[in-house]
């Protein structure tokens, strides 16, 4: 499924609740079949407990899930999601902050380690040619090793507010995500590249 990206950057910090709800409603309604939302960048917004609560409340009202890219260690999304008791997940590994195949392979190995240790893990990356090339080569290997590919929504649950190990926190987050889960000593990855959710972030222009 093709994904759409819309950003609001620093202006989001000064938005009123009415402005934000209007923007979010307009964007969600523009994407047929949307299943969930993932933030792209927006570290200042992610640290704002009031506006993260506004955003997640509307996401929950639409019966969508949210995956936090954790572009800042001070993110407020996990605590807000727990308060709302909503479907939520958070990034464990960024795949392609370093845009070369060797580095991306190393991040996939880290993803496997995290999934084995934690029981599940979510990785996020961009649709760069280097990333897609590595995934096309490595996903069959993962399956041969007992990995199953699952939808990202399968790993959205009531959040543990304890942050995952830091890994290349960056102000830029990706356009799609991979996830893994360990089931009966097996690990699982996300459901093919037909991604489980449509990527949506807030807009750059006022309504």
Short mmCIF file of C-alpha atoms in Angstrom, two decimals:
data_model
loop_
_atom_site.label_atom_id
_atom_site.label_comp_id
_atom_site.label_asym_id
_atom_site.label_seq_id
_atom_site.Cartn_x
_atom_site.Cartn_y
_atom_site.Cartn_z
CA UNK A 1 0.00 0.00 0.00
CA UNK A 2 1.30 3.43 -0.85
CA UNK A 3 1.79 5.69 2.11
CA UNK A 4 1.19 9.39 2.42
CA UNK A 5 3.25 11.83 4.42
CA UNK A 6 2.15 15.22 5.73
CA UNK A 7 4.13 17.30 8.20
CA UNK A 8 3.49 20.19 10.49
CA UNK A 9 6.94 20.92 12.10
CA UNK A 10 7.40 23.67 14.66
CA UNK A 11 4.03 25.35 14.09
CA UNK A 12 2.39 22.37 15.79
CA UNK A 13 3.66 23.62 19.15
CA UNK A 14 1.55 26.78 18.86
CA UNK A 15 -1.57 25.12 17.42
CA UNK A 16 -4.82 25.25 19.36
CA UNK A 17 -6.81 22.07 19.98
CA UNK A 18 -9.39 23.16 17.39
CA UNK A 19 -6.69 23.76 14.75
CA UNK A 20 -5.01 20.44 15.41
CA UNK A 21 -8.23 18.44 15.41
CA UNK A 22 -9.26 20.06 12.13
CA UNK A 23 -5.91 19.32 10.45
CA UNK A 24 -5.83 15.75 11.70
CA UNK A 25 -9.45 15.09 10.72
CA UNK A 26 -8.82 16.43 7.22
CA UNK A 27 -5.71 14.30 6.73
CA UNK A 28 -7.19 11.09 8.11
CA UNK A 29 -10.28 11.50 5.94
CA UNK A 30 -8.06 11.95 2.87
CA UNK A 31 -6.54 8.44 3.23
CA UNK A 32 -8.98 5.60 2.53
CA UNK A 33 -8.33 2.46 4.55
CA UNK A 34 -5.96 4.09 7.03
CA UNK A 35 -5.11 1.73 9.91
CA UNK A 36 -2.70 3.71 12.07
CA UNK A 37 -0.34 6.65 12.40
CA UNK A 38 3.43 7.03 12.84
CA UNK A 39 5.17 10.31 13.65
CA UNK A 40 7.88 11.53 11.28
CA UNK A 41 10.36 13.82 13.02
CA UNK A 42 8.72 16.39 15.27
CA UNK A 43 10.86 16.01 18.39
CA UNK A 44 9.54 19.22 19.96
CA UNK A 45 5.98 18.09 19.42
CA UNK A 46 6.74 14.62 20.80
CA UNK A 47 7.97 16.14 24.06
CA UNK A 48 4.80 18.20 24.57
CA UNK A 49 2.46 16.26 26.91
CA UNK A 50 -0.57 18.43 26.15
CA UNK A 51 -0.43 18.19 22.36
CA UNK A 52 0.59 14.53 22.30
CA UNK A 53 -2.49 13.85 24.41
CA UNK A 54 -4.66 15.82 21.97
CA UNK A 55 -3.25 13.90 19.03
CA UNK A 56 -3.56 10.44 20.59
CA UNK A 57 -7.06 11.11 21.84
CA UNK A 58 -8.20 11.80 18.28
CA UNK A 59 -6.26 8.79 16.96
CA UNK A 60 -8.04 6.62 19.53
CA UNK A 61 -11.42 8.13 18.67
CA UNK A 62 -10.84 7.01 15.08
CA UNK A 63 -9.95 3.47 16.24
CA UNK A 64 -6.41 3.79 14.84
CA UNK A 65 -3.12 2.69 16.35
CA UNK A 66 -0.03 4.83 16.85
CA UNK A 67 3.66 3.91 16.54
CA UNK A 68 6.15 6.34 18.06
CA UNK A 69 9.40 6.73 16.12
CA UNK A 70 11.07 7.94 19.33
CA UNK A 71 12.93 10.76 17.62
CA UNK A 72 13.62 12.10 21.10
CA UNK A 73 14.39 10.29 24.34
CA UNK A 74 11.98 12.72 26.06
CA UNK A 75 8.97 11.58 24.05
CA UNK A 76 5.65 11.88 25.88
CA UNK A 77 3.73 9.51 23.60
CA UNK A 78 4.13 6.31 25.67
CA UNK A 79 2.83 7.87 28.86
CA UNK A 80 -0.05 9.53 27.04
CA UNK A 81 -0.98 6.28 25.29
CA UNK A 82 -0.98 4.45 28.60
CA UNK A 83 -3.23 7.12 30.10
CA UNK A 84 -5.66 6.61 27.21
CA UNK A 85 -5.29 2.79 27.23
CA UNK A 86 -4.93 2.74 23.45
CA UNK A 87 -3.13 0.62 20.85
CA UNK A 88 0.47 1.77 20.75
CA UNK A 89 3.94 0.67 19.71
CA UNK A 90 7.38 2.26 19.66
CA UNK A 91 10.50 2.02 17.56
CA UNK A 92 13.40 -0.13 18.74
CA UNK A 93 15.77 0.23 15.79
CA UNK A 94 16.25 2.73 12.95
CA UNK A 95 17.39 0.75 9.91
CA UNK A 96 18.92 3.36 7.66
CA UNK A 97 20.16 6.46 9.45
CA UNK A 98 23.40 5.49 7.73
CA UNK A 99 22.44 5.00 4.11
CA UNK A 100 24.58 2.10 2.95
CA UNK A 101 23.87 -1.60 2.71
CA UNK A 102 26.49 -2.76 5.20
CA UNK A 103 25.13 -0.44 7.90
CA UNK A 104 21.53 -1.47 7.17
CA UNK A 105 22.45 -5.16 7.47
CA UNK A 106 24.04 -4.42 10.85
CA UNK A 107 20.82 -2.74 12.00
CA UNK A 108 18.78 -5.75 10.92
CA UNK A 109 21.04 -7.95 13.03
CA UNK A 110 20.45 -5.59 15.95
CA UNK A 111 16.71 -5.90 15.32
CA UNK A 112 16.96 -9.69 15.62
CA UNK A 113 18.88 -9.40 18.87
CA UNK A 114 16.31 -7.02 20.32
CA UNK A 115 13.43 -9.28 19.33
CA UNK A 116 15.09 -12.30 20.95
CA UNK A 117 15.82 -10.36 24.12
CA UNK A 118 12.50 -8.51 24.45
CA UNK A 119 10.12 -10.93 22.76
CA UNK A 120 9.28 -8.36 20.09
CA UNK A 121 10.87 -5.40 18.33
CA UNK A 122 9.89 -2.74 15.82
CA UNK A 123 12.29 -1.27 13.26
CA UNK A 124 11.66 1.75 11.07
CA UNK A 125 13.33 2.73 7.82
CA UNK A 126 12.91 4.70 4.62
CA UNK A 127 12.09 3.28 1.17
CA UNK A 128 15.61 4.06 0.00
CA UNK A 129 16.95 1.82 -2.80
CA UNK A 130 19.67 0.59 -0.41
CA UNK A 131 17.12 -0.32 2.24
CA UNK A 132 14.81 -2.10 -0.18
CA UNK A 133 17.72 -4.03 -1.68
CA UNK A 134 18.83 -5.27 1.73
CA UNK A 135 15.30 -6.21 2.78
CA UNK A 136 14.70 -8.11 -0.47
CA UNK A 137 17.85 -10.12 0.21
CA UNK A 138 17.52 -10.57 3.97
CA UNK A 139 13.83 -11.20 4.57
CA UNK A 140 13.95 -14.68 2.97
CA UNK A 141 16.91 -15.44 5.25
CA UNK A 142 14.88 -14.32 8.25
CA UNK A 143 12.05 -16.63 7.24
CA UNK A 144 14.47 -19.52 6.83
CA UNK A 145 15.69 -18.84 10.37
CA UNK A 146 12.14 -19.07 11.74
CA UNK A 147 11.06 -15.46 11.32
CA UNK A 148 7.45 -14.72 10.39
CA UNK A 149 6.45 -11.37 8.93
CA UNK A 150 3.57 -9.67 10.74
CA UNK A 151 1.63 -6.45 10.49
CA UNK A 152 2.98 -3.63 12.62
CA UNK A 153 -0.48 -3.45 14.21
CA UNK A 154 0.16 -6.89 15.72
CA UNK A 155 2.68 -5.28 18.06
CA UNK A 156 0.53 -2.36 19.16
CA UNK A 157 -0.54 -2.91 22.75
CA UNK A 158 -0.89 -1.03 26.01
CA UNK A 159 2.58 0.52 26.26
CA UNK A 160 5.36 -0.18 28.69
CA UNK A 161 6.55 3.33 29.48
CA UNK A 162 10.10 2.15 30.11
CA UNK A 163 12.01 3.37 27.02
CA UNK A 164 13.78 0.82 24.82
CA UNK A 165 17.58 0.93 24.49
CA UNK A 166 18.71 4.06 22.67
CA UNK A 167 19.62 3.49 19.06
CA UNK A 168 20.56 6.30 16.71
CA UNK A 169 17.91 8.70 17.92
CA UNK A 170 17.41 11.18 15.11
CA UNK A 171 15.17 14.06 14.22
CA UNK A 172 14.17 12.30 11.02
CA UNK A 173 11.96 9.25 11.21
CA UNK A 174 11.00 6.90 8.37
CA UNK A 175 8.13 6.28 6.04
CA UNK A 176 7.35 2.68 6.94
CA UNK A 177 8.20 0.15 9.61
CA UNK A 178 9.27 -3.42 10.22
CA UNK A 179 8.40 -5.34 13.34
CA UNK A 180 9.42 -8.62 14.93
CA UNK A 181 7.95 -10.74 17.68
CA UNK A 182 9.20 -13.88 19.40
CA UNK A 183 6.67 -16.67 19.67
CA UNK A 184 7.66 -20.05 21.15
CA UNK A 185 11.36 -19.30 20.72
CA UNK A 186 10.72 -17.97 17.23
CA UNK A 187 10.99 -14.41 16.08
CA UNK A 188 8.61 -12.62 13.76
CA UNK A 189 9.00 -9.74 11.29
CA UNK A 190 6.27 -7.41 9.75
CA UNK A 191 3.83 -8.48 7.11
CA UNK A 192 5.73 -8.04 3.87
CA UNK A 193 6.44 -4.63 2.46
CA UNK A 194 2.73 -4.08 1.99
CA UNK A 195 3.06 -2.36 5.38
CA UNK A 196 0.33 -2.61 7.98
CA UNK A 197 -0.45 1.05 8.32
CA UNK A 198 -0.56 4.23 6.33
CA UNK A 199 2.10 6.70 7.44
CA UNK A 200 0.65 9.98 8.57
CA UNK A 201 2.16 12.96 10.33
CA UNK A 202 0.90 16.46 10.86
CA UNK A 203 0.77 19.16 8.11
CA UNK A 204 3.24 21.92 7.20
CA UNK A 205 0.68 24.45 6.06
CA UNK A 206 -2.13 26.10 8.03
CA UNK A 207 -5.65 25.12 7.04
#
